[in-house]
Short mmCIF file of C-alpha atoms and ligand atoms in Angstrom, two decimals:
data_model
loop_
_atom_site.label_atom_id
_atom_site.label_comp_id
_atom_site.label_asym_id
_atom_site.label_seq_id
_atom_site.Cartn_x
_atom_site.Cartn_y
_atom_site.Cartn_z
CA MET D 1 0.10 0.25 0.12
CA LYS D 2 1.04 3.53 -0.49
CA ILE D 3 0.94 5.62 2.57
CA LEU D 4 1.30 9.60 2.81
CA VAL D 5 2.59 10.26 6.32
CA VAL D 6 2.06 14.05 6.84
CA GLY D 7 4.54 14.97 9.25
CA GLY D 8 6.81 12.33 7.86
CA ALA D 9 9.90 13.90 8.95
CA GLY D 10 8.91 14.57 12.72
CA TYR D 11 10.10 12.28 15.45
CA ILE D 12 7.39 10.08 15.27
CA GLY D 13 6.43 10.29 11.61
CA SER D 14 10.22 9.58 10.65
CA HIS D 15 9.99 6.57 12.67
CA CYS D 16 6.76 5.31 11.27
CA VAL D 17 8.23 5.73 7.81
CA ARG D 18 10.91 3.26 8.57
CA GLN D 19 8.39 0.66 9.99
CA ILE D 20 6.27 1.23 6.78
CA GLN D 21 9.38 0.46 4.74
CA ALA D 22 9.98 -2.42 6.88
CA ALA D 23 6.48 -4.08 6.37
CA GLY D 24 6.67 -3.63 2.67
CA HIS D 25 4.56 -0.87 1.97
CA GLU D 26 5.48 2.66 0.47
CA PRO D 27 5.71 5.63 2.20
CA VAL D 28 5.20 9.22 1.15
CA ILE D 29 6.23 12.10 3.07
CA VAL D 30 4.89 15.31 3.31
CA ASP D 31 6.33 17.84 5.62
CA ASN D 32 6.24 21.79 5.77
CA PHE D 33 9.90 21.51 7.96
CA VAL D 34 8.35 24.03 10.89
CA TYR D 35 9.74 21.15 13.29
CA GLY D 36 10.79 18.09 10.81
CA HIS D 37 14.34 17.57 10.09
CA ARG D 38 15.48 16.92 6.43
CA GLY D 39 18.36 14.92 8.16
CA SER D 40 15.44 12.28 9.03
CA VAL D 41 14.34 11.38 5.69
CA PRO D 42 15.31 8.35 4.13
CA ASN D 43 16.94 8.35 0.91
CA GLY D 44 14.83 7.34 -1.87
CA VAL D 45 11.41 7.80 -0.32
CA PRO D 46 9.39 10.65 -2.28
CA LEU D 47 9.41 13.72 -0.27
CA HIS D 48 6.89 16.92 -0.71
CA GLU D 49 7.70 20.07 0.78
CA GLY D 50 4.51 21.88 1.79
CA ASP D 51 1.33 22.26 3.70
CA MET D 52 -1.09 19.85 5.09
CA GLY D 53 -3.41 23.22 5.26
CA ASN D 54 -2.83 23.75 1.29
CA ILE D 55 -5.96 21.86 0.10
CA GLU D 56 -4.72 21.42 -3.86
CA PHE D 57 -1.34 21.15 -2.92
CA ILE D 58 -2.20 17.80 -0.71
CA GLU D 59 -4.88 16.76 -3.16
CA SER D 60 -2.59 16.71 -6.23
CA ILE D 61 -0.25 14.32 -4.15
CA LEU D 62 -3.20 12.12 -3.29
CA THR D 63 -3.86 11.48 -6.75
CA SER D 64 -0.37 11.83 -8.44
CA GLU D 65 0.90 9.53 -5.74
CA SER D 66 -2.14 7.12 -5.72
CA ILE D 67 -2.25 7.02 -1.69
CA ASP D 68 -4.41 4.32 -0.19
CA VAL D 69 -4.44 5.55 3.48
CA VAL D 70 -3.22 9.29 4.93
CA MET D 71 -1.30 9.19 8.26
CA HIS D 72 -1.29 12.62 10.38
CA PHE D 73 1.79 13.30 12.53
CA ALA D 74 1.86 16.84 11.85
CA ALA D 75 0.16 18.42 14.81
CA PHE D 76 1.71 21.47 17.52
CA THR D 77 2.75 19.35 20.59
CA TYR D 78 3.80 22.10 23.38
CA VAL D 79 1.21 22.15 25.91
CA GLY D 80 2.24 24.95 27.63
CA GLU D 81 2.56 27.23 24.24
CA SER D 82 -0.86 25.62 23.74
CA THR D 83 -2.00 27.63 26.63
CA THR D 84 -0.29 31.38 25.73
CA ASP D 85 -0.97 30.76 22.10
CA PRO D 86 -3.89 28.95 21.86
CA LEU D 87 -4.76 30.07 18.25
CA LYS D 88 -1.50 28.91 16.98
CA TYR D 89 -3.16 25.64 18.43
CA TYR D 90 -6.37 25.62 16.71
CA GLU D 91 -5.20 26.84 13.44
CA ASN D 92 -2.23 23.93 13.20
CA ASN D 93 -4.01 21.21 14.84
CA VAL D 94 -7.55 21.54 13.72
CA SER D 95 -7.89 23.88 11.02
CA LYS D 96 -5.45 22.41 8.87
CA THR D 97 -6.78 18.83 9.68
CA VAL D 98 -10.12 20.00 8.48
CA ALA D 99 -8.49 21.26 5.01
CA LEU D 100 -6.35 17.98 4.94
CA LEU D 101 -9.66 15.99 5.35
CA GLN D 102 -11.03 17.70 2.76
CA ALA D 103 -8.50 17.34 0.09
CA MET D 104 -8.61 13.41 1.08
CA ARG D 105 -12.25 13.69 0.35
CA ASN D 106 -11.69 15.73 -3.23
CA ALA D 107 -9.30 12.73 -4.16
CA SER D 108 -11.75 10.00 -2.53
CA VAL D 109 -9.08 8.78 -0.47
CA PRO D 110 -11.30 7.50 2.62
CA LYS D 111 -8.63 5.98 4.90
CA PHE D 112 -6.98 8.06 8.03
CA ILE D 113 -5.15 7.55 10.52
CA PHE D 114 -4.86 10.12 13.65
CA SER D 115 -2.10 10.77 16.55
CA SER D 116 -3.78 11.37 19.06
CA SER D 117 -2.63 11.39 23.04
CA CYS D 118 -3.52 10.35 25.95
CA THR D 119 -4.54 13.58 27.48
CA VAL D 120 -7.28 13.92 25.74
CA PHE D 121 -8.37 12.15 29.19
CA GLY D 122 -7.33 14.67 31.11
CA GLU D 123 -7.72 14.13 35.10
CA ALA D 124 -9.32 10.44 34.81
CA GLU D 125 -10.89 8.84 37.82
CA GLU D 126 -9.66 5.65 36.88
CA MET D 127 -6.50 4.30 35.93
CA PRO D 128 -4.89 2.44 33.65
CA LEU D 129 -6.73 4.40 30.88
CA HIS D 130 -8.73 2.10 28.83
CA GLU D 131 -10.60 3.32 25.49
CA ASP D 132 -14.10 3.87 26.91
CA LEU D 133 -13.47 6.57 29.35
CA PRO D 134 -14.43 9.91 28.75
CA LEU D 135 -12.62 12.55 26.77
CA ARG D 136 -12.22 15.62 29.21
CA ALA D 137 -8.86 17.49 27.65
CA PHE D 138 -8.18 20.39 29.50
CA SER D 139 -5.17 22.20 27.83
CA PRO D 140 -5.96 23.70 24.43
CA TYR D 141 -3.21 21.17 22.71
CA GLY D 142 -5.05 18.14 24.47
CA GLN D 143 -8.78 19.68 23.21
CA THR D 144 -7.42 20.12 19.77
CA LYS D 145 -7.19 16.45 19.51
CA GLN D 146 -10.31 15.77 21.35
CA ASP D 147 -12.08 18.04 18.75
CA VAL D 148 -10.20 16.40 15.90
CA GLU D 149 -11.63 12.83 17.36
CA THR D 150 -14.90 14.41 17.57
CA MET D 151 -14.86 15.50 13.89
CA LEU D 152 -13.50 12.42 12.75
CA GLY D 153 -16.71 10.60 14.25
CA PHE D 154 -18.88 12.85 12.43
CA CYS D 155 -16.92 12.69 8.98
CA ALA D 156 -17.12 8.82 9.55
CA ARG D 157 -20.84 8.99 9.57
CA ALA D 158 -21.20 11.89 7.33
CA TYR D 159 -18.54 10.48 4.29
CA GLY D 160 -18.20 6.71 5.42
CA LEU D 161 -14.55 8.00 6.51
CA SER D 162 -12.65 5.11 8.17
CA TYR D 163 -10.36 5.99 10.80
CA ALA D 164 -7.83 5.06 13.43
CA ILE D 165 -7.40 7.04 16.71
CA PHE D 166 -4.02 6.34 18.52
CA ARG D 167 -3.39 7.80 21.80
CA TYR D 168 -0.33 7.82 22.60
CA PHE D 169 1.36 7.99 26.12
CA ASN D 170 4.74 8.95 26.11
CA ALA D 171 6.67 8.49 22.84
CA SER D 172 10.06 7.80 23.59
CA GLY D 173 13.19 5.99 22.43
CA ALA D 174 14.95 5.88 19.01
CA ASP D 175 15.13 3.62 16.64
CA PRO D 176 17.83 1.34 17.48
CA LYS D 177 19.99 1.48 14.11
CA GLY D 178 20.57 4.99 15.54
CA THR D 179 20.18 7.29 12.56
CA ILE D 180 17.13 9.06 13.66
CA GLY D 181 15.99 10.09 17.23
CA GLU D 182 14.43 12.57 19.05
CA ASP D 183 15.50 16.04 18.67
CA HIS D 184 12.81 18.84 19.55
CA ASP D 185 13.71 22.49 19.91
CA PRO D 186 13.03 23.45 22.44
CA GLU D 187 13.10 19.91 24.07
CA THR D 188 10.76 19.77 27.04
CA HIS D 189 10.65 16.17 27.47
CA LEU D 190 11.77 14.26 30.25
CA ILE D 191 13.91 11.35 28.99
CA PRO D 192 16.12 13.70 26.41
CA LEU D 193 16.51 16.24 29.06
CA ALA D 194 17.89 13.66 31.66
CA ILE D 195 20.21 12.27 28.76
CA GLN D 196 21.31 15.99 28.21
CA ALA D 197 21.90 16.29 32.12
CA ALA D 198 23.95 13.43 32.03
CA GLN D 199 25.93 14.31 28.95
CA GLY D 200 26.87 17.62 30.51
CA LYS D 201 24.98 19.32 27.73
CA ARG D 202 22.45 21.02 30.62
CA ASP D 203 23.77 22.10 33.93
CA LYS D 204 20.91 19.82 35.42
CA LEU D 205 16.98 18.67 35.14
CA THR D 206 14.48 19.96 37.42
CA VAL D 207 11.95 17.72 38.76
CA PHE D 208 8.50 19.15 38.63
CA GLY D 209 7.11 18.30 41.95
CA THR D 210 7.64 15.70 44.77
CA ASP D 211 4.59 15.92 46.26
CA TYR D 212 2.20 14.08 44.13
CA PRO D 213 0.20 11.09 45.47
CA THR D 214 2.52 9.03 43.97
CA PRO D 215 4.73 6.02 45.64
CA ASP D 216 8.18 8.32 45.50
CA GLY D 217 5.86 11.73 45.16
CA THR D 218 7.23 12.27 41.34
CA CYS D 219 4.55 11.69 38.55
CA LEU D 220 3.88 8.34 36.97
CA ARG D 221 3.95 8.35 33.05
CA ASP D 222 4.06 5.33 30.74
CA TYR D 223 6.69 5.06 28.19
CA VAL D 224 6.21 3.76 24.96
CA HIS D 225 8.74 2.95 22.51
CA VAL D 226 8.12 5.17 19.11
CA ASN D 227 8.78 2.20 17.03
CA ASP D 228 6.21 0.11 18.79
CA LEU D 229 3.58 2.82 18.53
CA SER D 230 4.79 2.89 15.06
CA ARG D 231 3.89 -0.86 14.13
CA ALA D 232 0.55 -0.33 15.94
CA HIS D 233 -0.32 1.88 12.99
CA ILE D 234 0.79 -0.35 10.25
CA ALA D 235 -1.73 -3.07 12.01
CA ALA D 236 -4.48 -0.93 11.81
CA PHE D 237 -4.23 -0.80 7.69
CA GLU D 238 -6.15 -3.85 6.98
CA LYS D 239 -8.88 -3.17 9.53
CA LEU D 240 -9.92 0.45 7.49
CA ASP D 241 -11.15 -1.90 4.37
CA SER D 242 -15.15 -0.71 5.67
CA PRO D 243 -16.47 2.53 4.90
CA GLY D 244 -17.14 4.34 8.14
CA THR D 245 -14.93 2.10 10.47
CA GLU D 246 -13.94 4.03 13.49
CA LEU D 247 -11.20 2.43 15.25
CA HIS D 248 -9.74 3.94 18.98
CA TYR D 249 -6.83 2.56 21.00
CA ASN D 250 -4.53 3.72 23.72
CA LEU D 251 -1.10 2.68 23.04
CA GLY D 252 1.05 2.83 26.20
CA THR D 253 3.07 -0.84 27.99
CA GLY D 254 0.83 -0.18 30.86
CA LYS D 255 3.84 -0.11 33.01
CA PRO D 256 4.27 3.45 34.64
CA ALA D 257 7.74 4.72 35.78
CA SER D 258 8.38 7.65 37.72
CA VAL D 259 10.16 10.76 37.15
CA LEU D 260 12.93 9.72 39.69
CA GLU D 261 12.60 6.19 38.46
CA VAL D 262 13.67 7.29 34.97
CA ILE D 263 16.55 9.32 36.20
CA ASN D 264 18.06 6.51 37.79
CA VAL D 265 17.69 4.10 34.77
CA VAL D 266 19.34 7.04 32.57
CA LYS D 267 22.25 7.08 35.21
CA GLU D 268 22.17 3.01 35.03
CA VAL D 269 22.12 3.14 31.35
CA SER D 270 25.23 5.76 31.06
CA GLY D 271 27.00 5.19 33.88
CA LEU D 272 26.99 8.78 34.54
CA SER D 273 25.44 11.30 37.27
CA VAL D 274 21.83 13.33 36.35
CA PRO D 275 22.19 16.49 38.00
CA TYR D 276 18.89 17.34 38.98
CA ASP D 277 17.07 19.56 41.30
CA VAL D 278 13.54 19.80 42.56
CA GLY D 279 11.05 22.35 41.67
CA PRO D 280 7.19 23.02 41.56
CA ARG D 281 4.87 21.18 40.19
CA ARG D 282 4.11 21.88 36.26
CA GLU D 283 0.85 23.65 35.56
CA GLY D 284 -1.31 20.99 33.97
CA ASP D 285 0.57 17.85 35.06
CA VAL D 286 -1.85 14.99 36.23
CA PRO D 287 -0.20 12.71 38.89
CA ALA D 288 -0.32 9.69 36.58
CA ALA D 289 -1.27 8.42 33.36
CA TYR D 290 -0.98 5.19 32.01
CA ALA D 291 -2.58 2.72 29.19
CA ASN D 292 -4.57 -0.46 29.46
CA PRO D 293 -3.29 -1.73 26.16
CA ALA D 294 -5.20 -4.77 26.13
CA LYS D 295 -7.47 -3.41 23.01
CA ALA D 296 -4.48 -3.06 20.87
CA ILE D 297 -2.45 -5.97 21.90
CA GLU D 298 -5.49 -7.87 21.21
CA GLU D 299 -7.16 -6.56 17.96
CA LEU D 300 -4.17 -5.23 16.37
CA GLU D 301 -1.68 -8.19 17.97
CA TRP D 302 0.20 -5.43 19.16
CA GLU D 303 3.79 -6.78 20.32
CA ILE D 304 5.90 -4.42 22.68
CA GLU D 305 9.01 -4.76 21.95
CA PHE D 306 10.43 -2.29 24.13
CA PRO D 307 8.63 -3.50 27.62
CA ASP D 308 10.47 -1.69 29.80
CA ILE D 309 11.90 1.73 30.52
CA GLN D 310 15.42 0.26 30.63
CA SER D 311 15.49 -0.88 27.08
CA ILE D 312 13.52 2.51 25.98
CA VAL D 313 16.16 4.55 27.46
CA ALA D 314 18.98 2.46 26.12
CA SER D 315 17.71 2.98 22.68
CA ALA D 316 17.50 6.86 23.52
CA TRP D 317 21.11 7.14 24.74
CA LYS D 318 22.46 5.52 21.70
CA TRP D 319 20.77 8.65 19.64
CA HIS D 320 22.21 10.94 21.55
CA GLN D 321 25.76 9.93 22.06
CA SER D 322 25.90 9.43 18.27
CA HIS D 323 24.43 12.37 17.13
CA PRO D 324 25.16 14.80 20.43
CA ASN D 325 23.80 17.78 18.31
CA GLY D 326 20.78 16.25 17.12
CA PHE D 327 20.01 16.06 13.22
CA GLU D 328 22.66 18.39 11.02
CA GLN D 329 19.80 19.46 9.16
N1 UDP E 1 9.37 16.55 34.07
C1 UDP E 1 10.25 17.25 35.14
N2 UDP E 1 11.09 17.69 34.76
C2 UDP E 1 11.58 18.26 33.18
C3 UDP E 1 10.50 17.66 32.32
C4 UDP E 1 9.26 16.50 32.62
O1 UDP E 1 10.17 16.69 36.32
O2 UDP E 1 12.46 18.80 33.07
C5 UDP E 1 8.26 15.63 34.31
C6 UDP E 1 7.17 16.00 33.76
O3 UDP E 1 6.48 16.58 35.02
C7 UDP E 1 5.95 14.58 33.75
C8 UDP E 1 7.24 13.70 33.40
O4 UDP E 1 8.65 14.53 33.69
O5 UDP E 1 5.67 14.05 34.92
C9 UDP E 1 7.11 13.60 31.75
O6 UDP E 1 7.16 15.34 31.24
P1 UDP E 1 7.25 15.04 29.65
O7 UDP E 1 7.11 16.27 29.20
O8 UDP E 1 8.02 14.46 29.04
O9 UDP E 1 5.83 14.47 29.28
P2 UDP E 1 4.09 14.70 29.36
O10 UDP E 1 3.89 13.50 30.59
O11 UDP E 1 4.15 16.01 30.02
O12 UDP E 1 3.98 14.74 28.41
#
């Protein structure tokens, strides 16, 4: 199958491109390089530079490349920034997704895979998080994901769009081949920040709060390897054949790790110390978020190849050691 990977030069998109190739399908990349890296695009994969909000541009690619499925990884993801500049998030994450879906409609491409986030569940009353819990996002970023989820439901019923929504927990790690990995600017995620503190690229890490109602007082998160996430997407292709199919999966390992546990694993894996201090809670952080991945495991035969935080951090460490300054371009 031919898969249009929108945001294919970004962190998760670029890993998905490799997994699509490994599964014997053909990826085609669209990226506007606002956050993507040219160095993450593999040789030989068609690259169309431009914006998913440009309906004619996307429509012409869908037609000329005979695309079967569209995958959308092109969201803005900084929760804090979404609070100070919500319109930027609504424009990119909602308006431009409307345009992308419109282009798909015009070109009669009816299969869509959408990257959502566990943040759509907000501060849930139940843990682990399963698919049937109510959606209660509270940040503008989370709300944009929730709004697209709702919109996709309407499109499925009105136009016969078939979609799979994947709610990621904490996407982490790097392809073990060592050529691509996580390179955000600014970086806000715990694992790369802890690695950079170990490498001496940052003075220290700040632990955001040690007074949460968790075993060690720091937040619990479900770190899931980016290649594992990618393989779940590919397993969904064959489930999208009937018009109007609506699928929702929570993708995490189901095994939470605390902030202090992650820091300890970075110490173990690197053999270096991780300097850190303790700061106040970060606004918007929930005490715990981890998945019940049973539905993806059962229905998609999803196999988690990186089931523990050690193997995930080890893959990230390899990338950061071999690419201390991230991608060259
Ligand atoms: N965190 C932290 N210090 C940092 C960055 C993150 O203590 O500099 C904590 C954060 O409060 C959360 C966890 O690490 O509990 C994971 O945060 P991250 O930003 O990586 O992902 P999120 O769960 O917010 O999507």
